[in-house]
Coordinates of C-alpha atoms and ligand atoms in Angstrom, one line a residue:
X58 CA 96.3 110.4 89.8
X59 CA 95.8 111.5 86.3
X60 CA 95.8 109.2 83.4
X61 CA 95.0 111.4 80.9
X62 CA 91.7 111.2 78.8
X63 CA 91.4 107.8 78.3
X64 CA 88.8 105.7 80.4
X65 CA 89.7 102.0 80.6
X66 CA 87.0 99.3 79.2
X67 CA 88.4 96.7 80.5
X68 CA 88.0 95.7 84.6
X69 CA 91.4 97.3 86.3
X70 CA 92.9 94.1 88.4
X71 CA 92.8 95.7 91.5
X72 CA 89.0 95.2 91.2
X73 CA 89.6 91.2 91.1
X74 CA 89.9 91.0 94.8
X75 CA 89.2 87.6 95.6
X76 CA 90.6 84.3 93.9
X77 CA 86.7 83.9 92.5
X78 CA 86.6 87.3 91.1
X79 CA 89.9 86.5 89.2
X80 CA 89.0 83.1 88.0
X81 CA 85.8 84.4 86.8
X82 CA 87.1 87.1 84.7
X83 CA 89.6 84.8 83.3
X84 CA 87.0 82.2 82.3
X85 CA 84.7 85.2 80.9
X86 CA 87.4 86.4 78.5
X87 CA 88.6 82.5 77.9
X88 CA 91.8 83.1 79.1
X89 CA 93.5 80.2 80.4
X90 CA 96.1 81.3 82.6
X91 CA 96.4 79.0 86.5
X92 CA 97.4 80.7 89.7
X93 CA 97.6 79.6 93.7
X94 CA 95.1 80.9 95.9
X95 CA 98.0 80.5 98.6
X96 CA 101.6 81.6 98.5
X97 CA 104.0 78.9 99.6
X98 CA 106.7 80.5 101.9
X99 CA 110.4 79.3 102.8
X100 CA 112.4 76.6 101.3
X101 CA 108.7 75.3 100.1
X102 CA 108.3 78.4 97.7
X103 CA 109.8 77.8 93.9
X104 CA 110.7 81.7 94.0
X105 CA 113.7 80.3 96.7
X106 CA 115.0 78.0 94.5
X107 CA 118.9 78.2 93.3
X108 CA 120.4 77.2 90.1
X109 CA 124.1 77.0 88.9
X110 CA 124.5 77.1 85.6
X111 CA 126.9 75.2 83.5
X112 CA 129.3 77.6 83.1
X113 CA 129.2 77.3 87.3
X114 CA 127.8 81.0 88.0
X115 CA 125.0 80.7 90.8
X116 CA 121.5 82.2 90.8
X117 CA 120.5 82.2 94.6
X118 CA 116.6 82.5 93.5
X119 CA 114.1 82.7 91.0
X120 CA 113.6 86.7 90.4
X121 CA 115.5 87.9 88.0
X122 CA 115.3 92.0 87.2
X123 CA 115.0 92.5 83.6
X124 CA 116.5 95.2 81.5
X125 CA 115.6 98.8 81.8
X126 CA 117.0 101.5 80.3
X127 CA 116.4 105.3 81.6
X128 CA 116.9 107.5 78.9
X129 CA 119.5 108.9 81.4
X130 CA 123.3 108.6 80.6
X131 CA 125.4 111.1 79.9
X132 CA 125.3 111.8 76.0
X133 CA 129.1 110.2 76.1
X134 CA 127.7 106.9 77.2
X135 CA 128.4 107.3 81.3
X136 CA 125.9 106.4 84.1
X137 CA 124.4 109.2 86.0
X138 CA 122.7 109.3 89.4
X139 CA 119.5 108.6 88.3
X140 CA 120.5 105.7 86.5
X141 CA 122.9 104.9 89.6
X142 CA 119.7 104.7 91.6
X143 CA 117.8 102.7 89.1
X144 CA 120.8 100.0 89.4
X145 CA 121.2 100.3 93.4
X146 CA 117.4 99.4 93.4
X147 CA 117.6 96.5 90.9
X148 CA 120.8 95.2 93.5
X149 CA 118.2 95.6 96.7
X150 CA 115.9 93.9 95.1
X151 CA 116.4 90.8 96.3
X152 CA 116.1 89.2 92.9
X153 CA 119.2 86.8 92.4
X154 CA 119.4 87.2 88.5
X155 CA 120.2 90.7 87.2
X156 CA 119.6 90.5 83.4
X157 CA 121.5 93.2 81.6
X158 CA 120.5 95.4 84.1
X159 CA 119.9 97.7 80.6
X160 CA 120.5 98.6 77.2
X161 CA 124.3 99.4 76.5
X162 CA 125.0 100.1 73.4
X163 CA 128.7 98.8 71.6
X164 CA 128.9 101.7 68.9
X165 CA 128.1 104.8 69.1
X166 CA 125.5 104.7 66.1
X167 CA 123.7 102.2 67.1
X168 CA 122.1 103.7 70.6
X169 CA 118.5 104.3 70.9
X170 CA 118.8 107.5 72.2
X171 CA 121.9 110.5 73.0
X172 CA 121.9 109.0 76.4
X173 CA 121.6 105.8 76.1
X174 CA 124.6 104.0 78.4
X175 CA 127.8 102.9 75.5
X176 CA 130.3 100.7 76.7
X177 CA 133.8 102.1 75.3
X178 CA 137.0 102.2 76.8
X179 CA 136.5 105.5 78.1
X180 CA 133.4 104.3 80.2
X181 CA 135.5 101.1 81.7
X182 CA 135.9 102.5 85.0
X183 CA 132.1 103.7 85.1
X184 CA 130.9 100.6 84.2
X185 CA 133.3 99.0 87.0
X186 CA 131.7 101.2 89.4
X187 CA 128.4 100.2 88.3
X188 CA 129.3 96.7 88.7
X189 CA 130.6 97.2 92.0
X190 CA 127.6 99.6 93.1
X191 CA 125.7 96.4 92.4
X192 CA 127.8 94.1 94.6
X193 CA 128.3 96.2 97.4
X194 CA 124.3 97.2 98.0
X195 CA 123.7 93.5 97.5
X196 CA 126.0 92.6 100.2
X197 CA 124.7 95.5 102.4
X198 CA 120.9 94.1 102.3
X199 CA 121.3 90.8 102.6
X200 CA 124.8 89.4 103.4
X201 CA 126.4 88.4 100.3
X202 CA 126.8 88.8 96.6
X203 CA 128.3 85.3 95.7
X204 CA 124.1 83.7 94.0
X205 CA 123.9 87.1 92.9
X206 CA 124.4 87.2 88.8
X207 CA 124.6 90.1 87.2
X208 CA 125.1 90.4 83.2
X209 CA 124.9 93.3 80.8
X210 CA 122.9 93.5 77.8
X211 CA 125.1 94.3 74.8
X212 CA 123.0 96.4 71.9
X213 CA 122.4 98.2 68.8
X214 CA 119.3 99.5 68.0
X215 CA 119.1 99.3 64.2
X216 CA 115.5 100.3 62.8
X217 CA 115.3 102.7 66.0
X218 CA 118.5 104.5 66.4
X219 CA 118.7 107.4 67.3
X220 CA 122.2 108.4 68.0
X221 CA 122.1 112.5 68.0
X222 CA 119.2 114.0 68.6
X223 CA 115.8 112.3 71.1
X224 CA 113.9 113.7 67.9
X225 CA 115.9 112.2 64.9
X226 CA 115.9 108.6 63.7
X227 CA 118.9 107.5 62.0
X228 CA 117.9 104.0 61.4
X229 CA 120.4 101.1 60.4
X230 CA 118.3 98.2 58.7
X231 CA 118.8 95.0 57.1
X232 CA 115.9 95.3 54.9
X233 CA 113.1 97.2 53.4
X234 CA 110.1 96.3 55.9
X235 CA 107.3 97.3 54.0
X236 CA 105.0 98.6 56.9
X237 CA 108.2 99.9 59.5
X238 CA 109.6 101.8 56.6
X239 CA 106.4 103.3 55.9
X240 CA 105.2 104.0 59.7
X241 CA 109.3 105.7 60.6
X242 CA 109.3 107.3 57.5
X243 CA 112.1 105.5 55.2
X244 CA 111.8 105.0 51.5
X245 CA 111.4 102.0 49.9
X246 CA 115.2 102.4 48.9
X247 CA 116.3 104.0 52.3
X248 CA 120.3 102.4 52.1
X249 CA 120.6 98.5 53.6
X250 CA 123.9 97.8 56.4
X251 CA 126.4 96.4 54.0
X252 CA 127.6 93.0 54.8
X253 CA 130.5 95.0 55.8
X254 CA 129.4 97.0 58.3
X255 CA 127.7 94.0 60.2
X256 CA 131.2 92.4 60.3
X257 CA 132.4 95.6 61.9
X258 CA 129.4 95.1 64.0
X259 CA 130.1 91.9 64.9
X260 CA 133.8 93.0 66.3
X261 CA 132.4 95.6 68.5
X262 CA 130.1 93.0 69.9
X263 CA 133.1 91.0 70.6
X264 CA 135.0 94.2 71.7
X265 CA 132.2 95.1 74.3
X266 CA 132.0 91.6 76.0
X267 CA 135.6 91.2 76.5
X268 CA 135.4 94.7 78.2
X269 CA 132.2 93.7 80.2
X270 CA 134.2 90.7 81.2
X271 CA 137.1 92.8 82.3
X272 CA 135.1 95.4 84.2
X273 CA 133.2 92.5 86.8
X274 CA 130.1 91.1 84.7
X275 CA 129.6 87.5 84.5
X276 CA 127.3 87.5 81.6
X277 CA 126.7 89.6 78.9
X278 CA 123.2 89.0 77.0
X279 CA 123.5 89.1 72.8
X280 CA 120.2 91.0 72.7
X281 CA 117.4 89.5 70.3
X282 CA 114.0 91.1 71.1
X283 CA 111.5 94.2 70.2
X284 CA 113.0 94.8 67.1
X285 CA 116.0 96.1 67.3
X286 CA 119.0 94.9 65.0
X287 CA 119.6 91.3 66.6
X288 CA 116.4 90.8 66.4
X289 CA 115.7 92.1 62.3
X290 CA 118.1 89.5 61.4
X291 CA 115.8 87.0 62.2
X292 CA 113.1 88.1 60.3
X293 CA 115.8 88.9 57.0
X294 CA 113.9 87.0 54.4
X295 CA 114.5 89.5 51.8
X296 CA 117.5 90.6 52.4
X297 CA 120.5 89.0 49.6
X298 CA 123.6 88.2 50.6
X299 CA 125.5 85.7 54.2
X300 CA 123.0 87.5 56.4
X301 CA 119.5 86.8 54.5
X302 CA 117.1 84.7 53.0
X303 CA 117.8 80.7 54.7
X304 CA 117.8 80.6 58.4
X305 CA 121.0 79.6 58.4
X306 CA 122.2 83.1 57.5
X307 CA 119.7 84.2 59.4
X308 CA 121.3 83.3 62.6
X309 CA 124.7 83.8 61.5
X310 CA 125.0 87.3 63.4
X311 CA 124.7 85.0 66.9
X312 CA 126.7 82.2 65.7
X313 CA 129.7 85.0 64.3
X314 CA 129.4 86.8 67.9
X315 CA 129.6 83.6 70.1
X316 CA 132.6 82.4 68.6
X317 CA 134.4 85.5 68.6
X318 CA 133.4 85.8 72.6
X319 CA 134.1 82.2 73.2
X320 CA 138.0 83.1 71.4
X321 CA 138.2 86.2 73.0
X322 CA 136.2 86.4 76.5
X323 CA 136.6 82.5 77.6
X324 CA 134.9 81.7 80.7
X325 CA 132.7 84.8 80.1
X326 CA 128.5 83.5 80.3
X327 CA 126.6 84.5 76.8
X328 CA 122.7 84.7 77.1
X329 CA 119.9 86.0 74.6
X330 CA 117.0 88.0 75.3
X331 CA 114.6 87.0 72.3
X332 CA 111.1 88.0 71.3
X333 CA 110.0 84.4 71.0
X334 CA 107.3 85.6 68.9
X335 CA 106.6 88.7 67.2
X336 CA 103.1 89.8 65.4
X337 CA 102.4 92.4 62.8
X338 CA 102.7 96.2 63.5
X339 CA 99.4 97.7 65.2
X340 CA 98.3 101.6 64.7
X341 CA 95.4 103.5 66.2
X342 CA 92.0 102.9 64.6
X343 CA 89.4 105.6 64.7
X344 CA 88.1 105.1 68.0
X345 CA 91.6 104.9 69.5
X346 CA 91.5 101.1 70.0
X347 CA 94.8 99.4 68.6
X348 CA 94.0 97.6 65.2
X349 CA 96.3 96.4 62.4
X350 CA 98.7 98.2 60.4
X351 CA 98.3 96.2 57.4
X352 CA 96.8 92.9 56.2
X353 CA 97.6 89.4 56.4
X354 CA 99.3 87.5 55.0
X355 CA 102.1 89.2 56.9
X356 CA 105.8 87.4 57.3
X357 CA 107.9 89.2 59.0
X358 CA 106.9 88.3 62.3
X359 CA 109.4 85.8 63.5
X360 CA 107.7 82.9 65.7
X361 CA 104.5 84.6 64.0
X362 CA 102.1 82.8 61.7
X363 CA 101.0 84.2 58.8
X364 CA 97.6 86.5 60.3
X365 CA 100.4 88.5 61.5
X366 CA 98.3 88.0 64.9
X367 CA 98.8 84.4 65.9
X368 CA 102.2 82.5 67.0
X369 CA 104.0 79.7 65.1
X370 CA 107.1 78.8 67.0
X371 CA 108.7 76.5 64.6
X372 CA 111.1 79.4 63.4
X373 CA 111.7 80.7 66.8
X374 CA 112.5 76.5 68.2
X375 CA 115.2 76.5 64.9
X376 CA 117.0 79.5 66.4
X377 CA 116.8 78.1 70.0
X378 CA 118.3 74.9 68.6
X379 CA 121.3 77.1 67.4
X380 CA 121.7 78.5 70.9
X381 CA 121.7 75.1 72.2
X382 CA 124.1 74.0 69.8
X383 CA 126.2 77.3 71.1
X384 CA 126.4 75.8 74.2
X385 CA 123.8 79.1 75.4
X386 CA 122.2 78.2 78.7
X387 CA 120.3 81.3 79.8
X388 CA 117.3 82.6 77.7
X389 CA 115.5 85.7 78.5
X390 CA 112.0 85.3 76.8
X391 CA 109.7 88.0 75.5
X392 CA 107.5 89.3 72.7
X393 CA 107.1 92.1 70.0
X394 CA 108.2 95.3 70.4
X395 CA 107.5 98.1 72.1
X396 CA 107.6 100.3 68.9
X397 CA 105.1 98.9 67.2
X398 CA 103.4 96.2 68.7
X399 CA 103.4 97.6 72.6
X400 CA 100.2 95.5 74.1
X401 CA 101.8 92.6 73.3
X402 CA 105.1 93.2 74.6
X403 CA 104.6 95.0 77.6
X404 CA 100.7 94.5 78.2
X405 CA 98.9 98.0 80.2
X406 CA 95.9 99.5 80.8
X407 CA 96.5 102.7 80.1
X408 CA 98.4 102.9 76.5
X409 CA 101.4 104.8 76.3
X410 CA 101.2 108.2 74.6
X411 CA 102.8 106.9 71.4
X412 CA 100.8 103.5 71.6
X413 CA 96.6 102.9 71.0
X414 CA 94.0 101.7 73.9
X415 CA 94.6 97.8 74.3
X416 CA 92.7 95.8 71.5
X417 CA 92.1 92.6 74.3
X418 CA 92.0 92.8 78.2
X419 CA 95.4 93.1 79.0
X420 CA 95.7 89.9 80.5
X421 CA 95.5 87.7 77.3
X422 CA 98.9 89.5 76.2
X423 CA 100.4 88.7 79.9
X424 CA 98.6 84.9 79.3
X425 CA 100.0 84.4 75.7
X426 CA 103.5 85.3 76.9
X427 CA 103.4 82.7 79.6
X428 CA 102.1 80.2 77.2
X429 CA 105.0 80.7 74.8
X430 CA 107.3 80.1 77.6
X431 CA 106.1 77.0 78.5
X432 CA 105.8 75.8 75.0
X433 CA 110.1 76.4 75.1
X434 CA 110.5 75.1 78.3
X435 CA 109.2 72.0 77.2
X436 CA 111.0 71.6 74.1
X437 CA 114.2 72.7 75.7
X438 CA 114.3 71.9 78.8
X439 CA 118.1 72.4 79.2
X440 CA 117.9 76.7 78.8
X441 CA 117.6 78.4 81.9
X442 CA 114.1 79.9 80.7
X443 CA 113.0 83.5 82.3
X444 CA 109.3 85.0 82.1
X445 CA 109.0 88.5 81.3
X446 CA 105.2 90.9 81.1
X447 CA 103.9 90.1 84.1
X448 CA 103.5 93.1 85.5
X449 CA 100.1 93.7 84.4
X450 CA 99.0 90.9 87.1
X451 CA 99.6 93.5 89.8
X452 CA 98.1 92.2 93.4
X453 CA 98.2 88.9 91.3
X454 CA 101.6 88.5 90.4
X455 CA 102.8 86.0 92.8
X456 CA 100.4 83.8 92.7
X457 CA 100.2 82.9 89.0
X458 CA 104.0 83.4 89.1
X459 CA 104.4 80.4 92.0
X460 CA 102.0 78.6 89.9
X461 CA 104.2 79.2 86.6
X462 CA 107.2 77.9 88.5
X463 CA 106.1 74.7 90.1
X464 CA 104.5 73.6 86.9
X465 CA 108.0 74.1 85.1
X466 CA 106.4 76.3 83.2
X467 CA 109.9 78.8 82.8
X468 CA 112.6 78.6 85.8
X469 CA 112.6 82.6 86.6
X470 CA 110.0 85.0 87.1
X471 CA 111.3 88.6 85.1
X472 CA 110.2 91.4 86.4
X473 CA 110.1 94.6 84.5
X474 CA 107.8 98.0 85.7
X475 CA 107.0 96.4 88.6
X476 CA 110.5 96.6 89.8
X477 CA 110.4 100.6 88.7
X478 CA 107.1 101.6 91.0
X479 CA 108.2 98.7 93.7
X480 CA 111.8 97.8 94.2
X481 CA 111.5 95.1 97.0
X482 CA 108.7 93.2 95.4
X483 CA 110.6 89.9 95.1
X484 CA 111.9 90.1 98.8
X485 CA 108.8 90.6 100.4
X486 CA 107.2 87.7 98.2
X487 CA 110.6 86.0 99.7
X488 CA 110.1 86.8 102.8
X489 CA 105.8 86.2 103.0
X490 CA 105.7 89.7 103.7
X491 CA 101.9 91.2 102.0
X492 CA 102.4 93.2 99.0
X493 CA 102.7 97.1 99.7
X494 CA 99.2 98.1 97.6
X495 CA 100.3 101.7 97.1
X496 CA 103.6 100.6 95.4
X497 CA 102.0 98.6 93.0
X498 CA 102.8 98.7 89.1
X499 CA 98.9 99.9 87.7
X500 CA 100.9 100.1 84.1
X501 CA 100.0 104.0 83.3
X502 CA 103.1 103.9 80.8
X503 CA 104.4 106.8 82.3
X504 CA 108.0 105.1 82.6
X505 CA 107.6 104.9 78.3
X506 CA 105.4 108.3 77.6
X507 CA 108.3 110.2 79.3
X508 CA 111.2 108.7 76.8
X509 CA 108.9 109.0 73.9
X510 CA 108.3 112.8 74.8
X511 CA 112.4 113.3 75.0
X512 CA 112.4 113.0 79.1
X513 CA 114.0 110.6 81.0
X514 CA 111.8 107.4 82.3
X515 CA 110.7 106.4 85.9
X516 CA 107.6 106.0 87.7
X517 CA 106.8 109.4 87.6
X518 CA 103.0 108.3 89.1
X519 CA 104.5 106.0 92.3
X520 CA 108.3 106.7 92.9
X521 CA 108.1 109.8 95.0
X522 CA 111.4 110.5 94.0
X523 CA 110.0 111.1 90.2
X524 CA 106.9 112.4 91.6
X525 CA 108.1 115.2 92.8
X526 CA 109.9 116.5 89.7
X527 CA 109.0 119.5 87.1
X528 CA 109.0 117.3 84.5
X529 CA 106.2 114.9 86.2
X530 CA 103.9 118.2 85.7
X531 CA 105.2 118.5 82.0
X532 CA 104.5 114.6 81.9
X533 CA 100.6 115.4 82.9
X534 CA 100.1 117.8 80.8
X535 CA 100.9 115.9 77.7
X536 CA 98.9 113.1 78.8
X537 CA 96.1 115.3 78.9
X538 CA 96.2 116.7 76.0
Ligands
FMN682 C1 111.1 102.0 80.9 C2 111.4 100.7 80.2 C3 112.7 100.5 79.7 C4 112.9 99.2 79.1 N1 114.2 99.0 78.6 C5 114.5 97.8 78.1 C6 115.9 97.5 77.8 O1 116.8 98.4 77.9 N2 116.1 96.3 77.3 C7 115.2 95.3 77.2 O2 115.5 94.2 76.7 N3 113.9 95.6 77.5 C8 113.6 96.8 78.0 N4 112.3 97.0 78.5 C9 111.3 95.9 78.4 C10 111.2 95.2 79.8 O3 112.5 94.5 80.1 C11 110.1 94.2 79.9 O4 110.2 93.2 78.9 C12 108.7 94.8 79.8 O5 108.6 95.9 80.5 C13 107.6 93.8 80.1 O6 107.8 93.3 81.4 P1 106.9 93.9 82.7 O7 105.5 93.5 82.4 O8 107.4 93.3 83.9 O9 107.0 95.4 82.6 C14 112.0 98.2 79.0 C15 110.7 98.5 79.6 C16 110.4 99.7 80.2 C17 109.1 99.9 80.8
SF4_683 S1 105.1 104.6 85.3 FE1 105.1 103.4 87.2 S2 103.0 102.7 87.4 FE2 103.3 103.4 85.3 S3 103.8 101.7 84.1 FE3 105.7 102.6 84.7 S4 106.3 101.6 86.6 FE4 104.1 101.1 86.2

């Protein structure tokens, strides 16, 4: 397997194999993270149990696929085969909690990329399909679809747009960021959304759910997370006008959204995905090793503190008190952003080619996350609270993920790459069947080198079905070099 140049420095997981190795490890590098030595199986496992939610949708488990996006639509917005696939194997999962099940974007501008999925009336019956592709496999592998939930994460991906062309930003922001500008390549001046456009904005949102609603899914998720536009508002400290400064403006893009859903789309779910806490940006120092991008104090890291590399979740508790308020029951945690902060939102060993080598063992960003959650769970007891970055934990996902549940720690386990190299993780952890070692998630960032470099994502180094492409060849040669 190639993975490029770069030798790790930190201990690969796989190399933890006993419950002694791993507890050692984690008290050498002072990371406090619990775990079961044994898996629980049957009605005794927390990853079987069920939740209905208030708005009476069931949840038959506690796996819940989280949002990925394949760089593979068709540049008017429709799902392909590939990203067919991708869905059927979110469905077979056996997770009962599909969150999103990716990126769709509700104007045209605002995608991250030419084929990133758009929901438009054009795409209704497509996105029916999709829905129904989702059902039907569900129902084939294990019976019925009626605890399965499946939602659809509405975007836009402001500061990262790139509507056209895989190779040109054309960014929306709400403010001048004085390091993002900088690192993308703005001016200081680059042109601010208008108060008017993000009411535009706004309608679209509302437009989109009412057609999500229409075409089958029960939820749609008001994304907040890795800095896209949702989640700039948050940090909009600078910016004048109903949408900046107080927190109250702040939030007023969630509030302006619900209400229009609630009028327009009744009965239909609403979550939030939300980077609970962000840090400052990071770049490559000179021995490759992530450090920095500028100097504290830094504050535009929302549920940051000022080090730009530490959390403070008062800000982030604020805006979860506003969901509550909104009567928002499911919450989709995670952190950062995979543009400029990557090891702490999606923690690997081997960097992605746009990223650094990980400052810290990967396992205090997959430890920090999990304490976060906790720290909401506990303060807000009432959300629906799901886990995301612990792929990372490889063989060892289970077992800090049982522990995470039955100390109430969050109520779903989110699984992200894992769920691209190994499909049927959460039904063999289900069923007590041993984890298939060659299928395991060893986070070589392949799935994000591959977008960055124009292709489309997958597990080019597991999936034999991306294995086998030309492109995976183009793939290794741009991670040697
Ligand atoms: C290829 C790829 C695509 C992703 N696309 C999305 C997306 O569309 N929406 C989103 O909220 N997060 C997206 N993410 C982030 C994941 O949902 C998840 O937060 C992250 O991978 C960390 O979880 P993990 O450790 O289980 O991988 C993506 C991640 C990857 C690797
Ligand atoms: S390419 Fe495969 S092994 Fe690598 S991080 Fe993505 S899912 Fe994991």
């Amino acid at each position: 397997m190639s993975t490029g140049k770069y030798k790790p420095q930190y201990p690969r997981v796989a190399q933890l194999k006993t419950a002694e190795d791993l507890s050692d490890h984690l008290l050498k590098e002072g990371i406090e993270m619990g775990f079961d030595k044994e898996l629980k199986t049957g009605a005794n496992s927390p990853f079987a149990k069920t939740h209905t939610t208030r708005a009476g949708n069931s949840i038959g488990n506690a796996f819940c696929i989280l949002p990925m996006e394949g760089w593979d639509g068709t540049t008017d917005g429709k799902p392909t085969e590939l990203t067919k696939r991708r869905w059927k194997n979110f469905a077979i999962s056996g997770a009962k909690l599909l969150w999103g099940c990716e990126a769709v974007a509700v104007q045209p501008a605002g995608r991250a990329n030419p084929n990133q999925l758009m929901i438009n009336e054009k795409n209704l019956g497509d996105f029916e399909e999709l829905y129904q592709l989702v059902k039907r496999e569900h129902e084939t592998a294990f019976g019925n679809s009626d605890d399965l939930l499946t939602g659809l994460q509405l975007t836009h991906s402001g500061r990262f747009c790139k509507p056209n062309s895989k190779t040109k930003m054309e960014p929306k922001i709400l403010y001048s960021h004085p390091v993002l500008n900088k690192k993308f390549g703005l001016a200081e001046d680059y042109p601010l959304m208008t108060d008017g456009e993000i009411s535009e904005l706004i309608d679209a949102y509302v437009i989109a759910a009412v057609r999500a609603q229409k075409t089958g899914y029960k939820f749609v998720d008001i994304k907040h997370c890795h800095g896209y536009l949702g989640h700039e508002f948050l940090s909009a400290y600078d910016r004048e006008g109903k949408y900046g400064k107080s927190l109250e403006n702040r939030t007023r893009f969630i509030r302006e959204i619900t209400a229009g859903i609630r009028a327009e789309a009744p009965g239909l779910e609403i979550g939030v995905r939300m980077s609970i806490f962000d840090w400052m940006p990071f770049k490559q120092g000179p021995e490759g090793t992530g450090i920095p991008a500028t100097e504290a104090p830094y504050k535009y890291a929302f549920g940051g503190d000022e080090s730009g590399q530490g959390e403070d979740l008062s800000e982030s508790f604020q805006f979860l008190k506003e969901l509550e308020n909104l009567d928002i029951e499911l919450l989709c945690t995670t952190a950062g952003s995979p543009y400029y902060n990557p090891h702490i939102q999606r923690p690997a060993l081997f960097p992605p080619s746009d990223g650094y080598m990980p400052p810290e063992d990967p396992l205090h960003g997959v430890a920090r996350q999990i304490s976060a959650v906790s720290k909401v769970k506990k303060a807000f007891p009432n959300f629906y609270t799901v886990g995301s970055g612990y792929s990372y934990l490889q063989e060892w996902l289970p077992n800090v993920a049982q522990n995470v549940l039955d100390a109430g720690k969050a109520d779903s386990i989110g699984l992200g790459r894992m769920v691209l190299s190994y499909p049927e993780l959460p039904a063999d952890v289900l069923e007590g069947t041993p984890m298939k070692r060659a299928k395991i998630c060893r986070t070589f960032s392949d799935c994000t080198t591959a977008p960055r470099n124009g292709m489309i994502s997958g597990c080019f180094p597991l999936d034999p079905f991306y294995k086998k492409m030309e492109i995976h060849e183009t793939l290794k040669t741009i991670k040697a070099s």
